[in-house]
Amino acid sequence: MSNERNIILTGDRPTGRLHLGHYVGSLKRRVDLQDSGDFDEIYILIADDQALTDNVDNPRKIRDNIVNVMLDYLSVGLDPDKVTFCVQSQLPALHALTFYYMNLVTTARLSRNPTVKAEIQMRGFADEGLPVGFFAYPVSQAADITAFDANIVPVGEDQLPMLEQTREIVEKFNRIYGKTLVLPKAVIPENETQRRLPGVDGKAKMSKSLGNCIYLSDTPKTVKKQVNGKMFTDPTHLRIEDPGHTEGNVVFTYLDAFCQDEDFVEFLPEYSCLEEMKEHYRRGGLGDGKCKKFLINVLEKTLAPIRESRAKWEKDIDSVYDIILSGTNKAREVTNGTLHRVERAMQINYFEDRTIVKEWENLLKSQH
Ligand code: ATP
Ligand code: MG
C-alpha cells in the first residue's frame, strides 16, 4: 500500500479539442496542483477506451484527438517534467481491473448514476439500445483511479457520481479481499460556475458532444463570433436604459467564471469589481455590447498565451509523441504493479510462484 503518498489521477476523453469548460473545471486547477509541489505523482490519462464506448464506429476521431488533447495540455502549462501523460488503451492492467470490479457493482446501482443517465438520453441510447461498455464506464473509471493509487482526483462537477461509485468499489473490495486499494477524494472548483460551465447557448454544460463550445485553440475571430453571435443576455433588456437581469444571463455567468478585479483596471476602469458592474446592469444604463466586449477581452487574456504556446508545440509533434510514449511506459509499470497486488488479494495469482503446488498437494491429502 502506498496511501501515505499524494497521488493525482485525472484525465479527459479524446473526443475533441479541449474547451473553456475544461479550463475552468479542471485544467487550471491541475496546473496549480502541479506547481504546488505537494504531490508525489501526477498522472493524466487520455481516456481513449472510454471515448470508444460512445464512438464505436469512429475510431479515427479518437486516434486524431489524442494529439489535440495533448497539445491542449501542454499549451495550458502542464509540464511533462512534473506530470505523467498516458493513454488508457495501452495499459492492459486497467482492462483487467475493470473486469474484476464489475462483480462489485450492480446494474441497479449503475442505473442510478445521474451523469450517465443524462448522457444516455443525450446520446439517444435510450431508444437505440445501450452499449454495455458505455453503461459500465464508471467501473472503468474506478479502475483508472485505483490503478494509480490516486488519493486526489481534480474534476468538474459532472464527475462526482463517478467518484462516489469508485469509493463504493474501493470500500467493497477492501472489505472482501483485505485492505488493498486507496480511497480517493474528488476535488472540485470552489467557484460554482467553474464547476459546470454552461455552453455558449447557456443551456447545458459546455461539452464537446453538444457543439456549444469555445475551444482553447479557437482563433480570436471565432471567439468573438461565439460571444457576439451565440451568447444570450437578458431578453427583457431591450434598450440600454432598461433594467436588466444578471442571473441566467450567459455573459455574466462567464464573467463569474473568468473575470478578476484586475481585469477592470485594464479593460473597464469605470468599475472596480464585477458586483459594481452587475449593479449598473440591473439598474439600467449598461448595454450588452459593452458587456460582451469586456468579456471578449477577459477571455482573450486567458486564451492568447495558450494559443501562442500551442503554435510552438504544433511545430514539434515528434516531442509530443515522445512525451506521451514515455509517460505511457511508466504508467504501464505502475498499473501492472497494482494489478499484481489486486490479484494477490483476490487469490488469483496462481502462477506468481509455485506455492500453489504445495497448497494443492495439502488439499488433496486432506480430501483422502
Ligand atoms: P464529451 O462530450 O466527449 O463527454 P466533455 O466536454 O464532457 O466531452 P470530458 O472529457 O468528458 O469532456 O471531461 C473531462 C473533464 O473536464 C472532467 O473532469 C469534467 O468534469 C470536466 N469538464 C468537462 N466539461 C466541463 C464544463 N462545462 N464545466 C466544468 N468542467 C467540465
Ligand atoms: Mg463528458
Coordinates of C-alpha atoms and ligand atoms in Angstrom, one line a residue:
M1 CA 0.0 0.0 0.0
S2 CA 1.2 3.4 -0.8
N3 CA -1.5 5.5 0.7
E4 CA 0.7 7.9 2.6
R5 CA 1.7 9.3 -0.8
N6 CA -0.2 12.1 -2.5
I7 CA -1.1 11.0 -6.0
I8 CA -3.3 12.7 -8.5
L9 CA -5.1 11.0 -11.3
T10 CA -7.3 12.9 -13.8
G11 CA -7.9 12.8 -17.5
D12 CA -10.1 13.6 -20.5
R13 CA -11.7 11.8 -23.3
P14 CA -10.0 12.3 -26.7
T15 CA -13.3 13.2 -28.4
G16 CA -12.3 16.7 -29.5
R17 CA -10.2 19.7 -28.7
L18 CA -10.5 21.0 -25.1
H19 CA -12.7 23.9 -24.3
L20 CA -13.2 26.7 -21.7
G21 CA -15.3 24.3 -19.5
H22 CA -12.2 22.0 -19.2
Y23 CA -10.1 25.0 -18.5
V24 CA -12.1 26.4 -15.5
G25 CA -13.4 23.0 -14.4
S26 CA -10.2 21.1 -14.3
L27 CA -7.1 22.2 -16.3
K28 CA -6.4 25.4 -14.4
R29 CA -6.6 23.5 -11.1
R30 CA -4.2 20.9 -12.5
V31 CA -1.6 23.5 -13.3
D32 CA -1.9 24.9 -9.8
L33 CA -1.6 21.5 -8.2
Q34 CA 1.4 20.7 -10.4
D35 CA 3.1 23.9 -9.3
S36 CA 2.3 23.5 -5.6
G37 CA 4.9 20.8 -5.2
D38 CA 2.6 19.0 -2.8
F39 CA 2.2 15.8 -4.9
D40 CA 4.4 12.8 -5.3
E41 CA 3.0 11.9 -8.7
I42 CA 0.5 13.4 -11.1
Y43 CA -0.9 11.2 -13.8
I44 CA -3.1 12.5 -16.6
L45 CA -4.9 9.8 -18.6
I46 CA -6.2 10.2 -22.1
A47 CA -9.2 8.0 -21.9
D48 CA -9.5 6.6 -25.4
D49 CA -11.2 3.4 -24.3
Q50 CA -13.8 5.4 -22.6
A51 CA -14.2 7.6 -25.7
L52 CA -14.8 4.4 -27.7
T53 CA -17.8 3.5 -25.6
D54 CA -19.9 6.0 -27.4
N55 CA -17.8 6.4 -30.6
V56 CA -17.5 2.7 -31.6
D57 CA -17.9 3.4 -35.3
N58 CA -15.5 6.3 -35.3
P59 CA -12.0 5.1 -34.2
R60 CA -10.4 7.7 -36.4
K61 CA -11.9 10.5 -34.4
I62 CA -10.4 9.1 -31.2
R63 CA -6.9 8.5 -32.8
D64 CA -6.8 12.0 -34.2
N65 CA -7.9 13.7 -31.0
I66 CA -5.1 12.2 -28.8
V67 CA -2.7 14.8 -30.3
N68 CA -5.3 17.6 -29.9
V69 CA -5.8 16.8 -26.2
M70 CA -2.0 16.5 -25.7
L71 CA -1.4 19.9 -27.4
D72 CA -4.1 21.5 -25.2
Y73 CA -2.4 20.1 -22.1
L74 CA 1.0 21.3 -23.0
S75 CA -0.2 24.7 -24.1
V76 CA -2.1 25.4 -20.8
G77 CA 1.2 24.8 -19.0
L78 CA 1.1 21.2 -17.8
D79 CA 4.7 20.3 -17.6
P80 CA 6.0 16.9 -18.8
D81 CA 8.7 17.1 -16.1
K82 CA 6.1 17.1 -13.4
V83 CA 3.2 15.2 -15.0
T84 CA 3.0 11.7 -16.5
F85 CA 0.8 11.7 -19.6
C86 CA -0.5 8.3 -20.6
V87 CA -3.0 6.6 -22.9
Q88 CA -5.7 4.3 -21.4
S89 CA -5.9 1.6 -24.1
Q90 CA -2.2 0.9 -23.8
L91 CA -2.4 0.0 -20.1
P92 CA -3.8 -3.6 -20.1
A93 CA -3.9 -3.7 -16.3
L94 CA -6.8 -1.2 -16.5
H95 CA -8.9 -3.7 -18.5
A96 CA -8.3 -6.5 -16.1
L97 CA -9.2 -4.3 -13.1
T98 CA -12.4 -3.2 -14.8
F99 CA -13.4 -6.8 -15.3
Y100 CA -12.8 -7.7 -11.7
Y101 CA -14.6 -4.6 -10.3
M102 CA -17.7 -5.3 -12.5
N103 CA -18.6 -8.0 -10.0
L104 CA -18.7 -5.5 -7.2
V105 CA -21.3 -3.3 -8.8
T106 CA -25.0 -4.0 -9.6
T107 CA -26.8 -2.9 -12.7
A108 CA -29.3 -1.2 -10.5
R109 CA -26.5 0.9 -8.9
L110 CA -25.1 1.9 -12.3
S111 CA -28.6 2.9 -13.5
R112 CA -28.9 5.4 -10.7
N113 CA -25.8 7.4 -11.8
P114 CA -27.3 10.8 -12.7
T115 CA -24.4 11.8 -15.1
V116 CA -24.7 8.5 -17.0
K117 CA -28.5 8.8 -17.0
A118 CA -28.3 12.3 -18.7
E119 CA -25.6 11.1 -21.1
I120 CA -27.7 8.1 -22.2
Q121 CA -30.6 10.5 -23.0
M122 CA -28.3 12.9 -24.8
R123 CA -26.7 10.2 -27.0
G124 CA -30.0 8.6 -27.9
F125 CA -29.0 5.3 -26.3
A126 CA -32.4 5.1 -24.6
D127 CA -34.1 4.5 -27.9
E128 CA -31.3 2.8 -29.9
G129 CA -30.1 0.4 -27.2
L130 CA -27.4 1.0 -24.6
P131 CA -23.9 -0.5 -25.2
V132 CA -22.8 -2.4 -22.1
G133 CA -19.4 -0.7 -22.3
F134 CA -20.9 2.8 -22.1
F135 CA -23.2 1.7 -19.2
A136 CA -20.2 0.4 -17.3
Y137 CA -17.8 3.2 -17.9
P138 CA -18.0 4.4 -14.3
V139 CA -16.5 1.0 -13.4
S140 CA -13.6 1.5 -15.8
Q141 CA -13.1 5.0 -14.2
A142 CA -12.8 3.2 -10.8
A143 CA -10.1 1.0 -12.4
D144 CA -8.2 4.1 -13.7
I145 CA -8.2 5.9 -10.4
T146 CA -7.3 2.9 -8.2
A147 CA -4.7 1.6 -10.6
F148 CA -2.5 4.6 -9.9
D149 CA -3.3 4.6 -6.1
A150 CA -4.7 8.1 -6.6
N151 CA -6.0 9.8 -3.5
I152 CA -6.9 13.1 -5.1
V153 CA -9.0 13.4 -8.3
P154 CA -9.5 17.0 -9.6
V155 CA -12.6 17.1 -11.8
G156 CA -15.7 19.1 -12.8
E157 CA -19.0 18.6 -11.0
D158 CA -20.3 16.0 -13.5
Q159 CA -17.7 13.6 -12.3
L160 CA -18.8 13.5 -8.6
P161 CA -21.1 10.5 -9.2
M162 CA -18.1 8.6 -10.7
L163 CA -16.0 9.3 -7.7
E164 CA -18.8 8.1 -5.4
Q165 CA -19.0 4.9 -7.4
T166 CA -15.3 4.5 -7.2
R167 CA -15.3 4.9 -3.4
E168 CA -18.0 2.3 -3.1
I169 CA -16.0 -0.2 -5.2
V170 CA -12.9 0.5 -3.1
E171 CA -14.7 0.0 0.1
K172 CA -16.3 -3.2 -1.0
F173 CA -13.1 -4.6 -2.5
N174 CA -11.2 -3.8 0.7
R175 CA -13.9 -5.3 2.9
I176 CA -14.0 -8.6 0.9
Y177 CA -10.3 -9.0 0.0
G178 CA -8.5 -7.1 2.7
K179 CA -7.2 -3.5 2.5
T180 CA -5.7 -3.2 -0.9
L181 CA -7.0 -0.1 -2.7
V182 CA -6.6 3.6 -1.8
L183 CA -9.8 5.5 -1.2
P184 CA -9.8 8.6 -3.4
K185 CA -11.3 12.0 -2.9
A186 CA -12.7 14.4 -5.6
V187 CA -11.5 18.0 -5.7
I188 CA -13.9 20.3 -7.5
P189 CA -13.5 24.1 -8.1
E190 CA -14.8 26.4 -5.3
N191 CA -16.4 28.8 -7.7
E192 CA -19.9 27.4 -8.6
T193 CA -19.8 28.4 -12.3
Q194 CA -16.4 26.9 -12.8
R195 CA -17.7 23.5 -11.6
R196 CA -20.1 23.3 -14.5
L197 CA -19.6 26.0 -17.1
P198 CA -22.6 26.2 -19.4
G199 CA -22.3 26.2 -23.2
V200 CA -22.4 29.5 -25.1
D201 CA -26.1 28.9 -25.6
G202 CA -26.5 29.0 -21.8
K203 CA -28.4 25.7 -21.8
A204 CA -26.5 22.6 -20.9
K205 CA -22.9 22.2 -19.7
M206 CA -20.3 23.2 -22.3
S207 CA -19.5 19.8 -23.9
K208 CA -17.6 18.6 -26.9
S209 CA -20.6 16.4 -27.8
L210 CA -23.1 19.3 -27.7
G211 CA -21.2 21.7 -30.1
N212 CA -21.7 24.6 -27.7
C213 CA -18.0 25.3 -27.0
I214 CA -15.3 27.9 -27.1
Y215 CA -12.2 25.8 -27.7
L216 CA -8.9 26.8 -26.2
S217 CA -7.4 26.7 -29.7
D218 CA -10.1 28.8 -31.3
T219 CA -8.9 31.9 -33.2
P220 CA -9.7 35.4 -31.8
K221 CA -12.2 35.8 -34.7
T222 CA -14.1 32.6 -33.7
V223 CA -14.1 33.6 -30.0
K224 CA -15.6 37.0 -30.9
K225 CA -18.2 35.3 -33.2
Q226 CA -19.2 32.9 -30.5
V227 CA -19.7 35.6 -27.9
N228 CA -21.3 38.2 -30.1
G229 CA -23.4 35.8 -32.2
K230 CA -24.4 32.9 -29.9
M231 CA -24.4 34.2 -26.3
F232 CA -27.8 35.1 -24.9
T233 CA -28.1 38.0 -22.5
D234 CA -31.3 39.1 -20.9
P235 CA -34.3 39.0 -23.3
T236 CA -36.2 41.7 -21.3
H237 CA -33.2 44.1 -21.5
L238 CA -34.3 45.7 -24.8
R239 CA -32.9 49.2 -24.6
I240 CA -29.7 50.2 -22.8
E241 CA -31.6 52.2 -20.2
D242 CA -33.9 49.2 -19.3
P243 CA -33.1 47.4 -16.0
G244 CA -31.5 44.1 -16.7
H245 CA -31.1 40.7 -15.1
T246 CA -27.7 39.2 -14.4
E247 CA -28.9 35.8 -13.1
G248 CA -29.2 33.4 -16.0
N249 CA -27.5 35.9 -18.3
V250 CA -24.8 33.9 -20.1
V251 CA -22.4 36.9 -20.4
F252 CA -22.4 37.4 -16.7
T253 CA -22.2 33.7 -16.0
Y254 CA -18.9 33.7 -18.0
L255 CA -17.7 36.8 -16.2
D256 CA -18.4 35.0 -12.9
A257 CA -16.2 32.2 -14.1
F258 CA -13.4 34.2 -15.7
C259 CA -13.1 37.8 -14.6
Q260 CA -10.9 39.1 -11.9
D261 CA -10.8 42.6 -10.2
E262 CA -7.6 43.5 -12.1
D263 CA -9.4 43.0 -15.4
F264 CA -11.4 46.1 -14.6
V265 CA -8.3 48.2 -14.2
E266 CA -7.1 47.0 -17.6
F267 CA -10.3 46.9 -19.7
L268 CA -13.2 48.7 -17.9
P269 CA -11.8 51.1 -15.3
E270 CA -15.2 52.7 -14.5
Y271 CA -16.0 49.7 -12.3
S272 CA -13.8 48.3 -9.6
C273 CA -15.3 44.8 -9.5
L274 CA -17.9 42.6 -11.1
E275 CA -20.5 43.3 -8.4
E276 CA -20.4 47.0 -9.3
M277 CA -20.8 46.2 -13.0
K278 CA -23.7 43.9 -12.3
E279 CA -25.4 46.6 -10.2
H280 CA -25.2 49.0 -13.0
Y281 CA -26.7 46.4 -15.4
R282 CA -29.6 45.7 -13.1
R283 CA -30.3 49.4 -12.6
G284 CA -30.3 50.0 -16.4
G285 CA -27.9 52.1 -18.5
L286 CA -25.3 49.4 -19.3
G287 CA -25.5 47.9 -22.8
D288 CA -25.0 44.3 -23.8
G289 CA -22.4 45.3 -26.5
K290 CA -20.2 46.8 -23.9
C291 CA -20.5 43.8 -21.6
K292 CA -19.7 41.4 -24.4
K293 CA -16.7 43.5 -25.4
F294 CA -15.4 43.3 -21.9
L295 CA -16.0 39.5 -21.8
I296 CA -14.0 39.0 -25.0
N297 CA -11.1 41.0 -23.5
V298 CA -11.2 38.9 -20.4
L299 CA -11.4 35.6 -22.3
E300 CA -8.5 36.7 -24.6
K301 CA -6.3 37.3 -21.6
T302 CA -6.6 33.6 -20.8
L303 CA -6.7 32.3 -24.4
A304 CA -3.9 34.4 -26.1
P305 CA -1.0 32.8 -24.2
I306 CA -2.5 29.3 -24.6
R307 CA -2.8 29.8 -28.4
E308 CA 0.7 31.1 -28.6
S309 CA 2.2 28.1 -26.8
R310 CA 0.1 25.7 -28.8
A311 CA 1.5 27.1 -32.0
K312 CA 5.0 26.3 -30.8
W313 CA 4.2 22.7 -29.8
E314 CA 2.4 22.1 -33.1
K315 CA 5.7 22.5 -34.8
D316 CA 7.2 19.8 -32.7
I317 CA 4.9 16.8 -32.8
D318 CA 7.9 14.4 -32.5
S319 CA 8.5 15.7 -29.0
V320 CA 4.8 15.4 -28.2
Y321 CA 4.9 11.7 -29.3
D322 CA 8.0 11.1 -27.1
I323 CA 6.3 12.6 -24.0
I324 CA 3.2 10.5 -24.3
L325 CA 5.2 7.4 -25.2
S326 CA 7.5 7.6 -22.2
G327 CA 4.6 8.5 -19.9
T328 CA 2.6 5.6 -21.0
N329 CA 5.5 3.2 -20.5
K330 CA 5.9 4.5 -16.9
A331 CA 2.2 4.2 -16.3
R332 CA 2.2 0.6 -17.6
E333 CA 4.7 -0.4 -14.9
V334 CA 2.8 1.3 -12.2
T335 CA -0.6 -0.1 -13.1
N336 CA 0.8 -3.6 -13.6
G337 CA 2.1 -3.3 -10.0
T338 CA -1.4 -2.5 -8.8
L339 CA -2.9 -5.4 -10.8
H340 CA -0.5 -7.8 -9.2
R341 CA -1.5 -6.6 -5.7
V342 CA -5.1 -6.9 -6.6
E343 CA -4.7 -10.4 -8.0
R344 CA -2.8 -11.5 -4.9
A345 CA -5.6 -10.1 -2.7
M346 CA -8.2 -12.0 -4.8
Q347 CA -6.1 -15.2 -4.6
I348 CA -5.8 -15.4 -8.4
N349 CA -2.1 -15.1 -8.5
Y350 CA -1.6 -18.8 -9.4
F351 CA 1.5 -18.6 -11.4
E352 CA 3.4 -15.9 -9.5
D353 CA 5.5 -18.7 -7.9
R354 CA 5.0 -22.4 -7.2
T355 CA 3.5 -22.1 -3.7
I356 CA 0.1 -23.3 -5.1
V357 CA 1.7 -26.7 -5.8
K358 CA 2.1 -27.3 -2.0
E359 CA -1.4 -25.9 -1.4
W360 CA -2.9 -28.3 -3.9
E361 CA -0.9 -31.2 -2.5
N362 CA -2.1 -30.5 1.0
L363 CA -5.7 -30.1 -0.2
L364 CA -5.6 -33.5 -1.9
K365 CA -4.1 -35.2 1.2
S366 CA -6.9 -33.7 3.3
Q367 CA -9.5 -35.0 0.7
H368 CA -8.4 -38.6 1.1
Ligands
ATP1 P1 -17.7 14.6 -24.0 O1 -18.8 15.5 -24.6 O2 -17.0 13.8 -25.1 O3 -18.1 13.9 -22.8 P2 -16.7 16.7 -22.3 O4 -16.7 18.1 -23.0 O5 -17.8 16.4 -21.4 O6 -16.6 15.7 -23.5 P3 -14.8 15.2 -20.8 O7 -13.5 14.7 -21.5 O8 -15.9 14.2 -20.6 O9 -15.3 16.5 -21.6 O10 -14.4 15.8 -19.4 C1 -13.1 16.0 -18.9 C2 -13.0 16.8 -17.6 O11 -13.5 18.1 -17.8 C3 -13.9 16.2 -16.5 O12 -13.2 16.4 -15.3 C4 -15.1 17.2 -16.5 O13 -15.7 17.3 -15.2 C5 -14.5 18.5 -16.9 N1 -15.5 19.3 -17.6 C6 -16.0 19.0 -18.9 N2 -16.9 19.9 -19.2 C7 -17.0 20.8 -18.2 C8 -17.7 22.1 -18.0 N3 -18.5 22.5 -18.9 N4 -17.5 22.7 -16.9 C9 -16.6 22.3 -15.9 N5 -15.9 21.1 -16.1 C10 -16.1 20.4 -17.2
MG2 MG -18.0 14.2 -20.6

